[in-house]
Amino acid sequence: MFSVAAVQSAFQEALVQDDDVDVKNYALAYQELCKFCSQLGGLFGFVVSDLEDKIGLLQQLVTEDEQHFSTVQTMIIHEISNELVFSGRSGSVTLLRLHRGLEFIILFMSKLIHLRPDDSTTHCAQEAYNQTLARHHSWLIRNGALFAMNFLPCQEVLYKQTIGDTSVEETLDTMPEMISKASMVHKRVNNLLLGYEILDIP
């Protein structure tokens, strides 16, 4: 089951130096977030599979060459210097795709914590999607995603599906800090991708 504490801890550990991000802990946090996404319905199963493939590639790159892939900045510098950004196995471009997904997850979770237990989660999911991932997706994918979100349960049921036996109240208490750490990581990655002109790659 999904653990808010595990995500918070991994994102905290991912914050290294003054402005860099540890790739291994970023991937660990994202792996945990995938457990949350996997409970969001059939369409999200496909999304999670794609995310897990990307997380796996990042982890593999770190294992194969920790010197150059331990942090986001060293990874980007290494790939730019060796013309690997468009190699088809680029950690930088893989990170970019995950980065866009993380923006959606952060915004969706930020909206969830303000709902009442019996409130539908559909509207906040669609709103978060339209403000983030939708601008990177084709018309077909956008419409499929928005349609699938119509079948999301109310807030309380969604939490129970994703966190199992963990108290909903405890989860709601700890989520703001987890979202804060995730947002800090997202901001650092965004700045690095922007600084090295990778952020706007299609």
mmCIF file of C-alpha atoms in Angstrom:
data_model
loop_
_atom_site.group_PDB
_atom_site.id
_atom_site.type_symbol
_atom_site.label_atom_id
_atom_site.label_comp_id
_atom_site.label_asym_id
_atom_site.label_seq_id
_atom_site.Cartn_x
_atom_site.Cartn_y
_atom_site.Cartn_z
ATOM 1 C CA MET A 1 0.000 0.000 0.000
ATOM 2 C CA PHE A 2 0.954 3.635 -0.522
ATOM 3 C CA SER A 3 2.899 5.282 2.320
ATOM 4 C CA VAL A 4 2.942 9.061 2.712
ATOM 5 C CA ALA A 5 5.820 8.769 5.191
ATOM 6 C CA ALA A 6 7.955 6.798 2.721
ATOM 7 C CA VAL A 7 7.437 9.425 -0.002
ATOM 8 C CA GLN A 8 8.237 12.256 2.380
ATOM 9 C CA SER A 9 11.409 10.538 3.607
ATOM 10 C CA ALA A 10 12.677 9.764 0.099
ATOM 11 C CA PHE A 11 12.022 13.291 -1.171
ATOM 12 C CA GLN A 12 13.721 14.705 1.922
ATOM 13 C CA GLU A 13 16.795 12.546 1.198
ATOM 14 C CA ALA A 14 16.653 13.623 -2.455
ATOM 15 C CA LEU A 15 17.349 17.251 -1.501
ATOM 16 C CA VAL A 16 21.150 17.378 -1.720
ATOM 17 C CA GLN A 17 23.591 20.279 -1.674
ATOM 18 C CA ASP A 18 21.897 23.662 -2.160
ATOM 19 C CA ASP A 19 20.083 23.107 -5.420
ATOM 20 C CA ASP A 20 20.593 19.527 -6.610
ATOM 21 C CA VAL A 21 18.508 16.331 -6.417
ATOM 22 C CA ASP A 22 19.657 12.790 -5.688
ATOM 23 C CA VAL A 23 18.420 10.540 -8.510
ATOM 24 C CA LYS A 24 18.199 7.337 -6.463
ATOM 25 C CA ASN A 25 15.941 8.858 -3.805
ATOM 26 C CA TYR A 26 13.875 10.681 -6.435
ATOM 27 C CA ALA A 27 13.190 7.305 -8.056
ATOM 28 C CA LEU A 28 12.347 5.707 -4.679
ATOM 29 C CA ALA A 29 9.808 8.437 -3.895
ATOM 30 C CA TYR A 30 8.258 8.090 -7.332
ATOM 31 C CA GLN A 31 8.016 4.312 -6.971
ATOM 32 C CA GLU A 32 5.909 4.862 -3.868
ATOM 33 C CA LEU A 33 3.736 7.442 -5.635
ATOM 34 C CA CYS A 34 3.065 4.846 -8.343
ATOM 35 C CA LYS A 35 1.299 2.745 -5.692
ATOM 36 C CA PHE A 36 -1.097 5.662 -5.202
ATOM 37 C CA CYS A 37 -1.634 6.150 -8.939
ATOM 38 C CA SER A 38 -2.256 2.431 -9.487
ATOM 39 C CA GLN A 39 -5.463 2.714 -7.446
ATOM 40 C CA LEU A 40 -6.956 5.446 -9.635
ATOM 41 C CA GLY A 41 -8.630 3.172 -12.178
ATOM 42 C CA GLY A 42 -7.960 1.206 -15.353
ATOM 43 C CA LEU A 43 -6.481 3.962 -17.496
ATOM 44 C CA PHE A 44 -4.004 4.816 -14.764
ATOM 45 C CA GLY A 45 -2.737 1.240 -14.882
ATOM 46 C CA PHE A 46 -1.252 2.026 -18.292
ATOM 47 C CA VAL A 47 0.176 5.301 -16.961
ATOM 48 C CA VAL A 48 1.750 3.557 -13.971
ATOM 49 C CA SER A 49 3.357 0.934 -16.199
ATOM 50 C CA ASP A 50 4.954 3.699 -18.270
ATOM 51 C CA LEU A 51 6.123 5.532 -15.131
ATOM 52 C CA GLU A 52 7.634 2.346 -13.707
ATOM 53 C CA ASP A 53 9.575 1.757 -16.932
ATOM 54 C CA LYS A 54 11.019 5.262 -16.683
ATOM 55 C CA ILE A 55 11.857 4.878 -12.993
ATOM 56 C CA GLY A 56 13.551 1.574 -13.815
ATOM 57 C CA LEU A 57 15.695 3.232 -16.480
ATOM 58 C CA LEU A 58 16.849 5.945 -14.066
ATOM 59 C CA GLN A 59 17.720 3.325 -11.451
ATOM 60 C CA GLN A 60 19.608 1.294 -14.034
ATOM 61 C CA LEU A 61 21.633 4.318 -15.158
ATOM 62 C CA VAL A 62 22.593 5.066 -11.545
ATOM 63 C CA THR A 63 23.633 1.446 -11.009
ATOM 64 C CA GLU A 64 25.708 1.363 -14.197
ATOM 65 C CA ASP A 65 27.437 4.717 -13.696
ATOM 66 C CA GLU A 66 26.884 6.237 -10.268
ATOM 67 C CA GLN A 67 29.617 8.813 -10.789
ATOM 68 C CA HIS A 68 27.727 10.538 -13.593
ATOM 69 C CA PHE A 69 24.131 9.706 -12.667
ATOM 70 C CA SER A 70 24.027 10.154 -8.885
ATOM 71 C CA THR A 71 22.418 13.606 -9.045
ATOM 72 C CA VAL A 72 20.258 15.406 -11.573
ATOM 73 C CA GLN A 73 22.898 18.034 -12.275
ATOM 74 C CA THR A 74 25.762 15.580 -12.850
ATOM 75 C CA MET A 75 23.477 13.481 -15.073
ATOM 76 C CA ILE A 76 22.438 16.422 -17.242
ATOM 77 C CA ILE A 77 26.007 17.750 -17.571
ATOM 78 C CA HIS A 78 27.301 14.278 -18.476
ATOM 79 C CA GLU A 79 24.612 13.690 -21.107
ATOM 80 C CA ILE A 80 24.963 17.122 -22.678
ATOM 81 C CA SER A 81 28.777 16.828 -22.768
ATOM 82 C CA ASN A 82 28.578 13.427 -24.457
ATOM 83 C CA GLU A 83 25.595 14.225 -26.723
ATOM 84 C CA LEU A 84 23.430 11.619 -25.025
ATOM 85 C CA VAL A 85 20.306 13.733 -24.445
ATOM 86 C CA PHE A 86 18.654 12.442 -27.634
ATOM 87 C CA SER A 87 20.182 8.966 -27.499
ATOM 88 C CA GLY A 88 16.892 7.162 -26.844
ATOM 89 C CA ARG A 89 18.147 6.096 -23.423
ATOM 90 C CA SER A 90 18.585 9.524 -21.911
ATOM 91 C CA GLY A 91 18.229 9.934 -18.178
ATOM 92 C CA SER A 92 17.598 13.656 -18.654
ATOM 93 C CA VAL A 93 14.643 13.179 -21.010
ATOM 94 C CA THR A 94 13.314 10.320 -18.865
ATOM 95 C CA LEU A 95 13.475 12.622 -15.855
ATOM 96 C CA LEU A 96 11.638 15.318 -17.841
ATOM 97 C CA ARG A 97 8.713 12.939 -18.470
ATOM 98 C CA LEU A 98 8.576 11.962 -14.790
ATOM 99 C CA HIS A 99 8.876 15.604 -13.787
ATOM 100 C CA ARG A 100 5.723 16.479 -15.735
ATOM 101 C CA GLY A 101 3.843 13.633 -14.101
ATOM 102 C CA LEU A 102 4.998 14.706 -10.648
ATOM 103 C CA GLU A 103 3.531 18.164 -11.224
ATOM 104 C CA PHE A 104 0.116 16.556 -11.761
ATOM 105 C CA ILE A 105 0.424 14.291 -8.705
ATOM 106 C CA ILE A 106 1.448 17.187 -6.434
ATOM 107 C CA LEU A 107 -1.418 19.388 -7.607
ATOM 108 C CA PHE A 108 -3.987 16.575 -7.390
ATOM 109 C CA MET A 109 -2.911 15.642 -3.853
ATOM 110 C CA SER A 110 -2.904 19.308 -2.828
ATOM 111 C CA LYS A 111 -6.538 19.552 -3.894
ATOM 112 C CA LEU A 112 -7.514 16.215 -2.287
ATOM 113 C CA ILE A 113 -6.619 17.269 1.234
ATOM 114 C CA HIS A 114 -9.134 20.113 1.109
ATOM 115 C CA LEU A 115 -12.097 17.896 0.165
ATOM 116 C CA ARG A 116 -14.655 16.531 2.595
ATOM 117 C CA PRO A 117 -14.749 12.699 2.974
ATOM 118 C CA ASP A 118 -17.847 12.312 0.795
ATOM 119 C CA ASP A 119 -16.747 14.808 -1.894
ATOM 120 C CA SER A 120 -16.094 13.466 -5.386
ATOM 121 C CA THR A 121 -12.438 13.555 -6.440
ATOM 122 C CA THR A 122 -13.278 13.753 -10.156
ATOM 123 C CA HIS A 123 -13.337 17.519 -10.486
ATOM 124 C CA CYS A 124 -10.042 18.147 -8.686
ATOM 125 C CA ALA A 125 -8.341 15.376 -10.690
ATOM 126 C CA GLN A 126 -9.574 16.822 -13.979
ATOM 127 C CA GLU A 127 -8.654 20.338 -12.894
ATOM 128 C CA ALA A 128 -5.139 19.247 -11.888
ATOM 129 C CA TYR A 129 -4.723 17.332 -15.153
ATOM 130 C CA ASN A 130 -5.854 20.277 -17.284
ATOM 131 C CA GLN A 131 -3.390 22.553 -15.508
ATOM 132 C CA THR A 132 -0.431 20.179 -15.918
ATOM 133 C CA LEU A 133 -0.168 17.040 -18.064
ATOM 134 C CA ALA A 134 -2.912 17.921 -20.541
ATOM 135 C CA ARG A 135 -0.713 20.457 -22.320
ATOM 136 C CA HIS A 136 1.778 17.688 -23.159
ATOM 137 C CA HIS A 137 -0.790 15.135 -24.394
ATOM 138 C CA SER A 138 -2.586 14.614 -27.692
ATOM 139 C CA TRP A 139 -6.327 15.259 -28.005
ATOM 140 C CA LEU A 140 -7.028 11.520 -27.868
ATOM 141 C CA ILE A 141 -5.058 10.938 -24.666
ATOM 142 C CA ARG A 142 -6.507 14.057 -23.017
ATOM 143 C CA ASN A 143 -10.074 12.974 -23.665
ATOM 144 C CA GLY A 144 -9.394 9.415 -22.526
ATOM 145 C CA ALA A 145 -7.781 10.620 -19.303
ATOM 146 C CA LEU A 146 -10.556 13.094 -18.496
ATOM 147 C CA PHE A 147 -13.198 10.441 -19.184
ATOM 148 C CA ALA A 148 -11.469 7.913 -16.909
ATOM 149 C CA MET A 149 -11.413 10.454 -14.082
ATOM 150 C CA ASN A 150 -15.221 10.489 -14.075
ATOM 151 C CA PHE A 151 -15.067 7.133 -12.313
ATOM 152 C CA LEU A 152 -12.847 8.207 -9.417
ATOM 153 C CA PRO A 153 -14.427 7.605 -5.985
ATOM 154 C CA CYS A 154 -15.065 10.102 -3.213
ATOM 155 C CA GLN A 155 -12.145 11.325 -1.117
ATOM 156 C CA GLU A 156 -12.584 8.878 1.779
ATOM 157 C CA VAL A 157 -12.899 5.822 -0.481
ATOM 158 C CA LEU A 158 -9.888 6.888 -2.557
ATOM 159 C CA TYR A 159 -7.757 7.208 0.557
ATOM 160 C CA LYS A 160 -8.898 3.826 1.872
ATOM 161 C CA GLN A 161 -8.082 2.210 -1.495
ATOM 162 C CA THR A 162 -4.570 3.652 -1.529
ATOM 163 C CA ILE A 163 -3.439 3.623 2.125
ATOM 164 C CA GLY A 164 -5.051 0.395 3.323
ATOM 165 C CA ASP A 165 -5.243 0.125 7.122
ATOM 166 C CA THR A 166 -3.472 3.418 7.772
ATOM 167 C CA SER A 167 -5.688 6.025 9.417
ATOM 168 C CA VAL A 168 -7.186 8.543 6.965
ATOM 169 C CA GLU A 169 -6.818 11.250 9.614
ATOM 170 C CA GLU A 170 -3.136 10.402 10.080
ATOM 171 C CA THR A 171 -2.615 10.503 6.326
ATOM 172 C CA LEU A 172 -4.312 13.889 6.029
ATOM 173 C CA ASP A 173 -2.133 15.210 8.849
ATOM 174 C CA THR A 174 1.118 14.120 7.189
ATOM 175 C CA MET A 175 0.287 14.823 3.541
ATOM 176 C CA PRO A 176 0.963 18.593 3.642
ATOM 177 C CA GLU A 177 4.578 18.008 4.693
ATOM 178 C CA MET A 178 5.006 15.300 2.042
ATOM 179 C CA ILE A 179 3.556 17.627 -0.607
ATOM 180 C CA SER A 180 5.915 20.367 0.593
ATOM 181 C CA LYS A 181 8.983 18.128 0.180
ATOM 182 C CA ALA A 182 7.769 16.903 -3.223
ATOM 183 C CA SER A 183 7.248 20.509 -4.318
ATOM 184 C CA MET A 184 10.769 21.458 -3.229
ATOM 185 C CA VAL A 185 12.209 18.603 -5.257
ATOM 186 C CA HIS A 186 10.011 19.496 -8.234
ATOM 187 C CA LYS A 187 11.179 23.113 -8.114
ATOM 188 C CA ARG A 188 14.861 22.101 -8.062
ATOM 189 C CA VAL A 189 14.426 19.689 -10.968
ATOM 190 C CA ASN A 190 12.479 22.329 -12.870
ATOM 191 C CA ASN A 191 15.261 24.872 -12.385
ATOM 192 C CA LEU A 192 17.923 22.396 -13.541
ATOM 193 C CA LEU A 193 15.967 21.299 -16.625
ATOM 194 C CA LEU A 194 15.261 24.937 -17.463
ATOM 195 C CA GLY A 195 18.850 26.032 -16.894
ATOM 196 C CA TYR A 196 20.204 23.383 -19.242
ATOM 197 C CA GLU A 197 17.440 23.989 -21.832
ATOM 198 C CA ILE A 198 15.810 20.567 -21.484
ATOM 199 C CA LEU A 199 12.494 21.644 -19.949
ATOM 200 C CA ASP A 200 10.770 22.421 -23.255
ATOM 201 C CA ILE A 201 11.765 19.275 -25.149
ATOM 202 C CA PRO A 202 8.512 17.842 -26.616
#
